[in-house]
Coordinates of C-alpha atoms and ligand atoms in Angstrom, one line a residue:
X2 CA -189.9 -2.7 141.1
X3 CA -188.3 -3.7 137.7
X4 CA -184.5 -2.9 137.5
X5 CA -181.7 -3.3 135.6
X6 CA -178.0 -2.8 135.8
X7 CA -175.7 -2.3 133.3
X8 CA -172.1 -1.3 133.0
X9 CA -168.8 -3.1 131.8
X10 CA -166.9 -6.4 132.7
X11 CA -165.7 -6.5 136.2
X12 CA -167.9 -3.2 137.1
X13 CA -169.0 -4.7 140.3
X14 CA -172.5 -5.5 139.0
X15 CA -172.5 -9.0 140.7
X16 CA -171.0 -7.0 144.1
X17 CA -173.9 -4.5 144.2
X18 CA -176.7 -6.7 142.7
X19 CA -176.7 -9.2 145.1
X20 CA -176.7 -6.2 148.2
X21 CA -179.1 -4.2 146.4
X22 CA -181.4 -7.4 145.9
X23 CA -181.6 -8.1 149.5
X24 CA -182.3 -4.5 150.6
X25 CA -184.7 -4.3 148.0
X26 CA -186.0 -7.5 148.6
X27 CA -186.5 -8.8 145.1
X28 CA -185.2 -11.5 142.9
X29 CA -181.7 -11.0 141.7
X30 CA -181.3 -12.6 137.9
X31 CA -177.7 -12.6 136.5
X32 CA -177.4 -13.7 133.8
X33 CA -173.6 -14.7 134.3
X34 CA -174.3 -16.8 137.4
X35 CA -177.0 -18.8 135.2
X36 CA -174.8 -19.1 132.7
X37 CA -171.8 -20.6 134.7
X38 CA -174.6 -22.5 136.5
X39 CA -175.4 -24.2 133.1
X40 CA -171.8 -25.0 132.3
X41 CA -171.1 -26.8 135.5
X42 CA -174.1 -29.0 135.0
X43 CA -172.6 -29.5 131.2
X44 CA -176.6 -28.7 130.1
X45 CA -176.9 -28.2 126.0
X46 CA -177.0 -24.4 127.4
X47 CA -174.3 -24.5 129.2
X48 CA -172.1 -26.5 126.2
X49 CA -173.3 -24.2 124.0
X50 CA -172.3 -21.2 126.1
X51 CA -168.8 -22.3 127.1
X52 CA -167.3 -21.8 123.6
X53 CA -168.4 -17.9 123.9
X54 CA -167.9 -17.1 127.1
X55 CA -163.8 -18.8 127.0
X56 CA -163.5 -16.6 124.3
X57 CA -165.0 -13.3 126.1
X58 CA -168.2 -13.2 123.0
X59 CA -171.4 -12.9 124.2
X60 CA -173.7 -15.6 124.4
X61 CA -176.4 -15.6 121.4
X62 CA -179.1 -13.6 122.4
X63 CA -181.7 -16.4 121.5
X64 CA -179.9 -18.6 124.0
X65 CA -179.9 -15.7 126.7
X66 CA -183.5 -14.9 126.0
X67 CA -184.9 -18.1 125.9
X68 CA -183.4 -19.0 129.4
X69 CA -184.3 -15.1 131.1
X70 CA -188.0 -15.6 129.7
X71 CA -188.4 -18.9 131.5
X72 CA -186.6 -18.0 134.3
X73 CA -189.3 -14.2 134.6
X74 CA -192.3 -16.5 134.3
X75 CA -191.6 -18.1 137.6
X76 CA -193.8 -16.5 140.4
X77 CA -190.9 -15.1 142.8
X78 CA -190.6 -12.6 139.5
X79 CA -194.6 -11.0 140.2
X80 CA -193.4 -8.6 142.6
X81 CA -190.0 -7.6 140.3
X82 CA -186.9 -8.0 139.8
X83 CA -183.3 -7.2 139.5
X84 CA -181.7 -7.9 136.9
X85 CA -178.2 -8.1 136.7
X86 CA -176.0 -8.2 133.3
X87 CA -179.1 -8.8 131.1
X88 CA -179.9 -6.9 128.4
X89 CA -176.3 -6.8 127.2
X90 CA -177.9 -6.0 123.3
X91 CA -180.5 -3.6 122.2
X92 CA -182.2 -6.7 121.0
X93 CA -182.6 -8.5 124.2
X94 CA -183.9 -4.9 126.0
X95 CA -186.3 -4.6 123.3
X96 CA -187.3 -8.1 124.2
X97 CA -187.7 -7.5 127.6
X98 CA -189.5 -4.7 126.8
X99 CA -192.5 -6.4 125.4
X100 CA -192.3 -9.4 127.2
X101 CA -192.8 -6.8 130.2
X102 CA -195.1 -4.6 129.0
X103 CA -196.8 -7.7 127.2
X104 CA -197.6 -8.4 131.2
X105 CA -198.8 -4.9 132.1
X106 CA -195.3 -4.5 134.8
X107 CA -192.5 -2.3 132.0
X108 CA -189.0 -1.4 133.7
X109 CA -188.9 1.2 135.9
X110 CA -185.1 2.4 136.0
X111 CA -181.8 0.7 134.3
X112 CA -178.9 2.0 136.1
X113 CA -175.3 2.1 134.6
X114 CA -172.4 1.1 136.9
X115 CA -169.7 3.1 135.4
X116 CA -166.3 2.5 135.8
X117 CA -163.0 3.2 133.5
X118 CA -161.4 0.5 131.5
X119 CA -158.3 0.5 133.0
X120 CA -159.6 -0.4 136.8
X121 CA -161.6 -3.0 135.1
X122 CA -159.0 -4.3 134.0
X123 CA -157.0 -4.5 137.4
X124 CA -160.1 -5.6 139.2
X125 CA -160.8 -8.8 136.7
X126 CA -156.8 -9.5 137.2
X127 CA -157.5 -9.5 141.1
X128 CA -160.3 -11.9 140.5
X129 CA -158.8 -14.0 138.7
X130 CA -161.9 -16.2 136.9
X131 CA -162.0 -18.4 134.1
X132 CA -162.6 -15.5 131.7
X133 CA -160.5 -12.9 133.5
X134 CA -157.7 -14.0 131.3
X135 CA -155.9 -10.8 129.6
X136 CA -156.7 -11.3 126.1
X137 CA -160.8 -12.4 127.1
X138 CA -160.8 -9.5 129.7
X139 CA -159.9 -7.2 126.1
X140 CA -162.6 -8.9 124.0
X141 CA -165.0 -8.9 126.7
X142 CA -164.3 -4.9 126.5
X143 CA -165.0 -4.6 123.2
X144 CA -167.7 -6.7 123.3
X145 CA -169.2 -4.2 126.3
X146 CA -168.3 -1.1 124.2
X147 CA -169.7 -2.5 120.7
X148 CA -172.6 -4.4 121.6
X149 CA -173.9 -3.3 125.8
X150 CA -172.9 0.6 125.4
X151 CA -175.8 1.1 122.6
X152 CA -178.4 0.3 125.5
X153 CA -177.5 3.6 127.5
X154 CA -179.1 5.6 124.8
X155 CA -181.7 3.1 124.3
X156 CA -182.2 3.6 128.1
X157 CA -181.7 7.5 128.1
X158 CA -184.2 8.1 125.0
X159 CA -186.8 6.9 127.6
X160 CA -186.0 8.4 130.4
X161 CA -185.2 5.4 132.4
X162 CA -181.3 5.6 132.3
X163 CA -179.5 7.3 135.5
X164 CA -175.6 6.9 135.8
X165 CA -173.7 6.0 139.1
X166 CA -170.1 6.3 139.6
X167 CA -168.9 3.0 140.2
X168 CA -165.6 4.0 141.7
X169 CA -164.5 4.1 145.2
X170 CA -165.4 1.2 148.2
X171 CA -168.0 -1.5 147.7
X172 CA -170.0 0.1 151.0
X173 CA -169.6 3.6 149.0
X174 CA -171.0 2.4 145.4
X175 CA -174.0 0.7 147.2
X176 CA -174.8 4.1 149.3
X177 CA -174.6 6.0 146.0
X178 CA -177.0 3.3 144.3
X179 CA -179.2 3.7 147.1
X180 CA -179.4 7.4 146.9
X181 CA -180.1 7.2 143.6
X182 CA -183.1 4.7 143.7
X183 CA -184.3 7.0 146.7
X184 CA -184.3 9.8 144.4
X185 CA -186.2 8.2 141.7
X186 CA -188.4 6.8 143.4
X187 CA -190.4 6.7 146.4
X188 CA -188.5 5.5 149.5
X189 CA -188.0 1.7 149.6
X190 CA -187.9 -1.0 152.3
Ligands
B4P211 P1 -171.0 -11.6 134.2 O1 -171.2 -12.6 135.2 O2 -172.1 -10.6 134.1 O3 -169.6 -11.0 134.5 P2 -168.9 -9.5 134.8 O4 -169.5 -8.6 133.7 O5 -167.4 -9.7 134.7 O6 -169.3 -9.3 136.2 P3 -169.6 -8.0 137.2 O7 -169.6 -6.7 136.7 O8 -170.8 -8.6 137.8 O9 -168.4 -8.0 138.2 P4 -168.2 -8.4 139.8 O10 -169.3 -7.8 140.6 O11 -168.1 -9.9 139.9 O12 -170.9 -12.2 132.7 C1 -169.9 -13.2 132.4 C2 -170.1 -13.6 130.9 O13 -171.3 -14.2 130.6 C3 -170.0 -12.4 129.9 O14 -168.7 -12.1 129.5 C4 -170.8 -13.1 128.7 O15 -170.0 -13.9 127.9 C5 -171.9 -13.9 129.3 N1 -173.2 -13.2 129.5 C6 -173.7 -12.8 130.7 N2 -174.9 -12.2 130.5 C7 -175.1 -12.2 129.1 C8 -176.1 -11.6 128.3 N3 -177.2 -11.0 128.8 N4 -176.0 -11.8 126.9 C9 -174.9 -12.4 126.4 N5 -173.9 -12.9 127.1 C10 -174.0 -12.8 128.5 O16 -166.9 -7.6 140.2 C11 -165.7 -7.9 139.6 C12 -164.5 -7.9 140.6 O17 -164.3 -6.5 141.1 C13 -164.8 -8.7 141.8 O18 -163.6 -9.4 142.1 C14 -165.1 -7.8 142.9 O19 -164.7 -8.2 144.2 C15 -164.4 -6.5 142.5 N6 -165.1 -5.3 142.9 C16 -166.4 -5.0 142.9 N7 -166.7 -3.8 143.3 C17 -165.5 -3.2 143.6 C18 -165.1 -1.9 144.1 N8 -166.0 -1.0 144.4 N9 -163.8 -1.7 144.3 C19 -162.8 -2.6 144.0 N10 -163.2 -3.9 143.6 C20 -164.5 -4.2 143.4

């Protein structure tokens, strides 16, 4: 199974990726943790990266792409995947589009994690990383809302898109993603 979830900063993506992954038993790619991985080995990627991600931009997509397209070709990525803050641009899904279908294996459902600005907000403050910061929590907002929200109708327009409410407890969200991927498809795992 291809997937991919999408929803703002601090929407519990990284939470419910890394549980869904297991129970799924696939590959979880974020592209946030690779990233972060790449600046703490100080890597031309991760240098590159830094001076966006301090300031809550996006990475370039040709930086993203390149490292998710070598990352897809290794063999742990045959069976699929789940991928996990990537697309964030209608350019990068329409990448991953044809490098997918280029292999015969397109997406099978992108699922948006939504949650309201304002308990974003109060989750990143709880967290507390490097780019929770105030002002980078706001531009990472406007980033989501300018750049990432585009993909839900990209998503929508071919029938892949299905929405899950991403409030309430962590154990809640995951049953509600569950139920959802149980309803679109047959029963997992
Ligand atoms: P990410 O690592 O994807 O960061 P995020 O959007 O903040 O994380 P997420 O939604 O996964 O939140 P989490 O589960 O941790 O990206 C970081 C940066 O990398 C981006 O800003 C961008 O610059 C760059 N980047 C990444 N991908 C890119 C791409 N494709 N293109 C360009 N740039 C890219 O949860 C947040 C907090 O909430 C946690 O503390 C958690 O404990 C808490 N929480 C989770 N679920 C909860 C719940 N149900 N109730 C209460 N709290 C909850």
């Amino acid at each position: 199974m291809r997937l991919v979830l999408i929803g703002p900063p601090g929407a519990g993506k990284g939470t419910q990726s890394s549980r869904l992954a297991a129970y799924l038993r696939l590959p979880h790619l974020s592209t946030g943790e690779m990233l972060r991985e790449a600046m703490a080995a100080e890597s031309a990627l991760g240098r590159q990266a830094r001076q966006y991600i301090e300031r809550g931009q996006l990475v370039p997509d040709e930086l993203v792409l390149d490292m998710v397209c070598q990352r897809l070709a290794q063999p742990d990525c045959r069976a699929g995947m789940l991928l996990d803050g990537f697309p964030r641009t209608v350019r990068q899904a329409e990448a991953l589009d044809a490098y997918l279908q280029g292999r015969g294996m397109p997406l099978d459902l992108a699922i948006e994690l939504a949650v309201p600005d304002q308990e974003v907000a109060e989750r990143l403050q709880k967290r507390g990383r490097h780019d929770d910061r105030p002002d980078v929590v706001d531009q990472r907002l406007h980033a989501y809302w300018t750049a990432t929200r585009p993909l839900l109708d990209y998503y929508r327009g071919r029938g892949l898109l299905r929405t899950v409410d991403g409030r309430g407890t962590i154990e809640e969200v995951f049953q509600r993603l569950v139920q959802t991927l149980t309803c679109s498809h047959p029963p997992h795992p």
